[in-house]
Every structure is written in structure tokens, then in C-alpha cells.
GROMACS .gro file of C-alpha atoms in nm:
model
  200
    1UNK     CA    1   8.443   9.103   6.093
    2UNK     CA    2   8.179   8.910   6.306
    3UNK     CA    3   8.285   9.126   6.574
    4UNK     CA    4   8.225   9.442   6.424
    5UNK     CA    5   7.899   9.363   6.267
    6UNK     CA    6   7.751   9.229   6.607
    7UNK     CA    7   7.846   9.524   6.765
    8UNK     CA    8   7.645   9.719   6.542
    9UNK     CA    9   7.344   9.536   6.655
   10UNK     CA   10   7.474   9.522   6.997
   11UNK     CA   11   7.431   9.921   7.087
   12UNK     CA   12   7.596   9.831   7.477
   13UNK     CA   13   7.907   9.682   7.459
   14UNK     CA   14   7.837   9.514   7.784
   15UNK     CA   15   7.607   9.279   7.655
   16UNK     CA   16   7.857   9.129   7.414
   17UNK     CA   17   8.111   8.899   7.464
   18UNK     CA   18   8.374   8.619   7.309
   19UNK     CA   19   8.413   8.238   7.427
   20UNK     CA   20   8.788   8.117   7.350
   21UNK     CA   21   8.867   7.701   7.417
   22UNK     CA   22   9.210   7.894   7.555
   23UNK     CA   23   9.400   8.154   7.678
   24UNK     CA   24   9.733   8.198   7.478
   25UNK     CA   25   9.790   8.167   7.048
   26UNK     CA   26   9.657   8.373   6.758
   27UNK     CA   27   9.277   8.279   6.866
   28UNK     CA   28   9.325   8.302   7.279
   29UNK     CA   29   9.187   8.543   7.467
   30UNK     CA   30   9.470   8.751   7.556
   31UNK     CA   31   9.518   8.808   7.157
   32UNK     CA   32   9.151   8.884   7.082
   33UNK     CA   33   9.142   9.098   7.379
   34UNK     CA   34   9.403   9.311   7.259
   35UNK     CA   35   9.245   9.331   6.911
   36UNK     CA   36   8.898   9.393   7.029
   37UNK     CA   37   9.029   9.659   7.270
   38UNK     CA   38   9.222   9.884   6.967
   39UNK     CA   39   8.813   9.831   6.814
   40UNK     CA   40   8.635   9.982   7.075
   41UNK     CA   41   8.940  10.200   7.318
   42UNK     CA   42   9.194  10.294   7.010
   43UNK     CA   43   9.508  10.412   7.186
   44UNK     CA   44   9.519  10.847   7.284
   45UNK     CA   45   9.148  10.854   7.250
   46UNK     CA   46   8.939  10.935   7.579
   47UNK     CA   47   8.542  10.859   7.514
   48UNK     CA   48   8.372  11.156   7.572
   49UNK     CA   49   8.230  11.241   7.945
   50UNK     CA   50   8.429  10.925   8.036
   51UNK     CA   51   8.680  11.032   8.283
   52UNK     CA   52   8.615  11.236   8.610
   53UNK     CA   53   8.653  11.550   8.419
   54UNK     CA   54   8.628  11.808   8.741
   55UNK     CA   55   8.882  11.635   8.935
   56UNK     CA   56   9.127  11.594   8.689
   57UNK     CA   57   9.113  11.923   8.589
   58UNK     CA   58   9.084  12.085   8.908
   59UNK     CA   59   9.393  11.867   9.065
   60UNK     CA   60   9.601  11.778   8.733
   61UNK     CA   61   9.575  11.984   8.440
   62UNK     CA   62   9.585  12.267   8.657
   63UNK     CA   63   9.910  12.196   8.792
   64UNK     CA   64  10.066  12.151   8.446
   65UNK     CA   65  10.032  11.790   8.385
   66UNK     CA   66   9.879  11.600   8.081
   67UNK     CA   67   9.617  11.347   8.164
   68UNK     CA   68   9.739  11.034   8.038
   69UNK     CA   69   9.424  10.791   7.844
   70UNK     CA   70   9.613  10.480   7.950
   71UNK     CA   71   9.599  10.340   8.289
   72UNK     CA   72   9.897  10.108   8.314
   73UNK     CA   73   9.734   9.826   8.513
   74UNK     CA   74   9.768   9.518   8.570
   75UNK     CA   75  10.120   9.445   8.677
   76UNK     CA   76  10.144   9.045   8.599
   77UNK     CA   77  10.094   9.144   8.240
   78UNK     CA   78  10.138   9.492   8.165
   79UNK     CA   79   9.817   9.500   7.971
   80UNK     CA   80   9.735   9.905   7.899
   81UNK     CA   81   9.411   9.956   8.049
   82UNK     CA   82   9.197  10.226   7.904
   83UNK     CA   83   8.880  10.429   7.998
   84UNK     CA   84   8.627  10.259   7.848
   85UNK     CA   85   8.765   9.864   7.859
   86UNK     CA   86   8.529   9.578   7.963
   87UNK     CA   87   8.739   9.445   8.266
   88UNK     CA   88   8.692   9.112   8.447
   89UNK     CA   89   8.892   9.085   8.824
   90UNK     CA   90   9.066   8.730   8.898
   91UNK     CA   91   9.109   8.722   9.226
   92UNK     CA   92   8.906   8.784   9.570
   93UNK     CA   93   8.983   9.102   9.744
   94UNK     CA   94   8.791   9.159  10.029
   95UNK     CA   95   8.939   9.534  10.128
   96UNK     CA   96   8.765   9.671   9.847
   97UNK     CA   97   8.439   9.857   9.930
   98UNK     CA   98   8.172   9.882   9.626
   99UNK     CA   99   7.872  10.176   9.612
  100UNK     CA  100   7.567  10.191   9.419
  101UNK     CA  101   7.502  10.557   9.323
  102UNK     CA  102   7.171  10.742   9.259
  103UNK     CA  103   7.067  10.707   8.907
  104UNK     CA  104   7.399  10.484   8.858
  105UNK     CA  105   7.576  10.841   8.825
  106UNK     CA  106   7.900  10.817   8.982
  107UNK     CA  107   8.009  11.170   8.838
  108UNK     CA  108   7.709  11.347   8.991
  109UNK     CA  109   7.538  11.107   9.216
  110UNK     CA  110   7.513  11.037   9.563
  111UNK     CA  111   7.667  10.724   9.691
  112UNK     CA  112   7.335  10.543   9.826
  113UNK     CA  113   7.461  10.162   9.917
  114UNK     CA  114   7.753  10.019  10.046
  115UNK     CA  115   7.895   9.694  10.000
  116UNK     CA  116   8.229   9.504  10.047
  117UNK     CA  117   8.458   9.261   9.819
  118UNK     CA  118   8.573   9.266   9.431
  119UNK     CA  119   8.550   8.898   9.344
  120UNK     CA  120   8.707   8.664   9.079
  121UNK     CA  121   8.487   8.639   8.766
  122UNK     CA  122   8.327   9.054   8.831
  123UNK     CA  123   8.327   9.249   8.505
  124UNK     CA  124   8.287   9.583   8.470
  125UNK     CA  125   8.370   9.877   8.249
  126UNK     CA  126   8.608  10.110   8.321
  127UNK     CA  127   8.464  10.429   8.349
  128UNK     CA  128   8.696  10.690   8.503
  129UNK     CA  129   9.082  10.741   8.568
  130UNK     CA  130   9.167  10.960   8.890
  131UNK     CA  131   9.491  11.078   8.831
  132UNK     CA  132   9.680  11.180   9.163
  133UNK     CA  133   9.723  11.503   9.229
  134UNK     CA  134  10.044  11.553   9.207
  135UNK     CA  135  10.280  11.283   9.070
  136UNK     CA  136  10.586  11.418   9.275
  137UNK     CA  137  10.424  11.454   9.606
  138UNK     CA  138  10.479  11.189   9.874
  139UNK     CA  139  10.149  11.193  10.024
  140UNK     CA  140   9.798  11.072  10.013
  141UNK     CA  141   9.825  11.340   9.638
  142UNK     CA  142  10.015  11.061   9.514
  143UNK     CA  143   9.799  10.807   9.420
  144UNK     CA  144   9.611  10.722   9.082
  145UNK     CA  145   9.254  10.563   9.089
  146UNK     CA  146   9.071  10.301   8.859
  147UNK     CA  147   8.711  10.344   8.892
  148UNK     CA  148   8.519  10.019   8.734
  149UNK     CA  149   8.132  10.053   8.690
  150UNK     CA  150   8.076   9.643   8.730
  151UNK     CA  151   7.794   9.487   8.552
  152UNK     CA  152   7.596   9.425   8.906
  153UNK     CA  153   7.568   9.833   8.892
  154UNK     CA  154   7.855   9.833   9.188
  155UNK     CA  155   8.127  10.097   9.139
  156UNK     CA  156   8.464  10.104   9.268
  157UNK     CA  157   8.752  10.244   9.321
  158UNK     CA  158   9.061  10.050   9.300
  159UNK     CA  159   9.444  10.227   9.412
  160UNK     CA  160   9.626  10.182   9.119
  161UNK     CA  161   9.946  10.298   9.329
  162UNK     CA  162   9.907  10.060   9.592
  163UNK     CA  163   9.820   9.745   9.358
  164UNK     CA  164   9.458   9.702   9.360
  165UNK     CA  165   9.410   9.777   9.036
  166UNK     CA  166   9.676   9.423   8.946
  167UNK     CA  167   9.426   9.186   8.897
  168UNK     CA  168   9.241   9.369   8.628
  169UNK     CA  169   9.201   9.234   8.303
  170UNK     CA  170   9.046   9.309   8.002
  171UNK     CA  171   8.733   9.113   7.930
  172UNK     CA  172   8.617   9.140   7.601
  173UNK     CA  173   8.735   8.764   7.521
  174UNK     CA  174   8.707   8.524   7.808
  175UNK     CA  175   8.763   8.149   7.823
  176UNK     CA  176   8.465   7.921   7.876
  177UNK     CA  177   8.574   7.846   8.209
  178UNK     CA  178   8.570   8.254   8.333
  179UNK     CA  179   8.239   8.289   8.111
  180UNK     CA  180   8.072   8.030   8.401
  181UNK     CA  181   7.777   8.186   8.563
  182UNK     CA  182   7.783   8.477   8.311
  183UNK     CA  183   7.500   8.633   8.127
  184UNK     CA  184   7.546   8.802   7.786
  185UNK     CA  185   7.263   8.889   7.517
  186UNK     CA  186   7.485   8.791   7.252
  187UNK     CA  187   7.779   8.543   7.260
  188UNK     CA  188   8.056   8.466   6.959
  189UNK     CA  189   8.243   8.137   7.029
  190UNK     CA  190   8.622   8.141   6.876
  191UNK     CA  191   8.733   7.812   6.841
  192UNK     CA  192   8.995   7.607   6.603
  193UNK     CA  193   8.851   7.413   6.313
  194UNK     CA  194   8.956   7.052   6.445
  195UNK     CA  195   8.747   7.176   6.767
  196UNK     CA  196   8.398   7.286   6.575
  197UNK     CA  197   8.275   6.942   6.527
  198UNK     CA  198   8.310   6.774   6.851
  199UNK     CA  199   8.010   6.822   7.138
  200UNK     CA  200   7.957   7.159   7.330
   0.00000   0.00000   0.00000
């Protein structure tokens, strides 16, 4: 309920966030995440404009193949990804290359600034699946893309096929220890009742 009515005064979803003590049980992050994510990315329902419309129609739908709304990343936990998630990445990967786009418009900007590495702790928002070209082709047509807007106004394209996409995690909820060095406008702190009184 606190959730809900922040996010009505919190009109970019970005700017919100949850503080859990921990990770796993009924008030851990990866519960509330889960929760938070059927609240703002309910399952077979695609936010409008938020997928790379022309290339999935030109190189999917075309060829007689549904576009799926999940993205099944994240292969440690099998969390379903959807356009639209706040992500955070947990580990370093340095072979992933970042661009800043004119007007922050990946669909119809030009790519304007260049720069390498996805670190541990970057959120983002998923913003567009890429779905390959053809599922049944061996080639370069069979790969599937993430792309992640991150909050720094980077956006990148992670290879779902290949892995880079495994590190993904949704980031609605985050433990105080991930939330280090973060920024948010407004902040809701989840925490057991025995924990409430003791010093922050």
C-alpha cells in the first residue's frame, strides 16, 4: 500500500526505490522485487512505445513469430525480466560498450558518446527487447538483445544469447548494502519490527 501511494506522487519510477536489512524471506528483496514488478510490468503486457518496434517487426513478426514481453534473463535465478523493469547489474563486465544518444532517444537518435564497462551497483530500466531474427538460424540472426537505459543516461546493449544479459537483476528492492552510493528522491525502508527500534 505504501508502495502504491508513493508511486503516485513519484510520476518516474526511477526515482523510487526500497531498502531491505536482507535478501531472502517474505520482506527480502528478491520477494518485494517480484511483487513490485507484477505492480508496475504485469506479465503479457508491453508498455507502449517500449520495445524497438521497427526492428521487431521488420525482422520477427514478419517472419511469423510472436514477440515474446518476457526476456528470460538472468540465468543464476531465472528471474523473468520484462520491458520496463528497474534493473541493477552485479558484477563488472568490461566488454560491454555504453552510448549516450541525442536527446537520450535510443529509438531515433544518433549514438553521440561512447564509453566502456557495465559495473556492479548500475541500474537502469529496461527499455527495449531485440528479438533475433530468426530463432532457428545459426548465425549472427540468432541472437536476442537486452537494451538497459541506465540511470547515468548510458544505454546498452547486452547479448542475451551469449550471457551478458546473466547478471541482471531486478532493482526495485535493494539491500542497504547495493543502495551504497545511490541517489533516490524518495526511499521506503522494509524492515522487521524487532529491527525498527535499534540505530540506523
Amino acid at each position: 500500500d505504501t508502495y502504491v501511494e508513493e508511486k503516485q506522487n513519484t510520476p518516474n519510477i526511477t526515482d523510487m526505490v526500497l531498502l531491505c536489512p536482507m535478501r531472502k524471506g517474505a520482506i527480502g528483496t528478491d520477494s518485494i522485487n517480484i511483487a513490485i514488478q507484477n505492480i508496475n510490468c504485469p506479465e503479457n503486457k508491453i508498455p507502449h512505445g517500449s520495445f524497438d518496434q521497427r526492428r521487431a517487426r521488420e525482422n520477427f513478426v514478419n517472419r511469423g513469430y510472436p514477440i515474446p514481453d518476457t526476456i528470460f534473463g538472468n540465468a543464476n535465478n531465472y528471474t523473468k525480466l520484462r520491458v520496463g523493469d528497474i534493473v541493477i547489474n552485479t558484477v563488472n563486465n568490461y566488454g560491454v560498450t555504453g552510448y549516450i544518444y541525442e536527446n537520450n532517444d535510443y529509438f531515433n537518435g544518433k549514438a553521440t558518446d561512447k564509453r566502456d564497462g557495465l559495473f556492479n551497483g548500475d541500474c537502469g530500466k529496461i527499455i527495449a527487447y531485440i528479438p533475433p531474427v530468426d530463432p532457428t538460424s545459426k548465425g549472427d540472426g540468432s541472437h536476442s538483445y537486452m537494451v538497459i537505459q541506465l540511470f547515468d543516461g548510458r544505454i546498452v546493449e547486452l547479448d542475451i544469447t551469449i550471457g551478458e544479459a546473466d547478471y541482471i537483476e531486478l532493482g526495485y528492492a535493494l539491500t542497504v548494502h547495493k543502495a551504497q552510493g545511490c541517489e533516490y528522491k524518495t526511499v521506503i525502508y522494509v524492515s522487521p519490527k524487532r529491527l525498527l527500534n535499534l540505530p540506523m
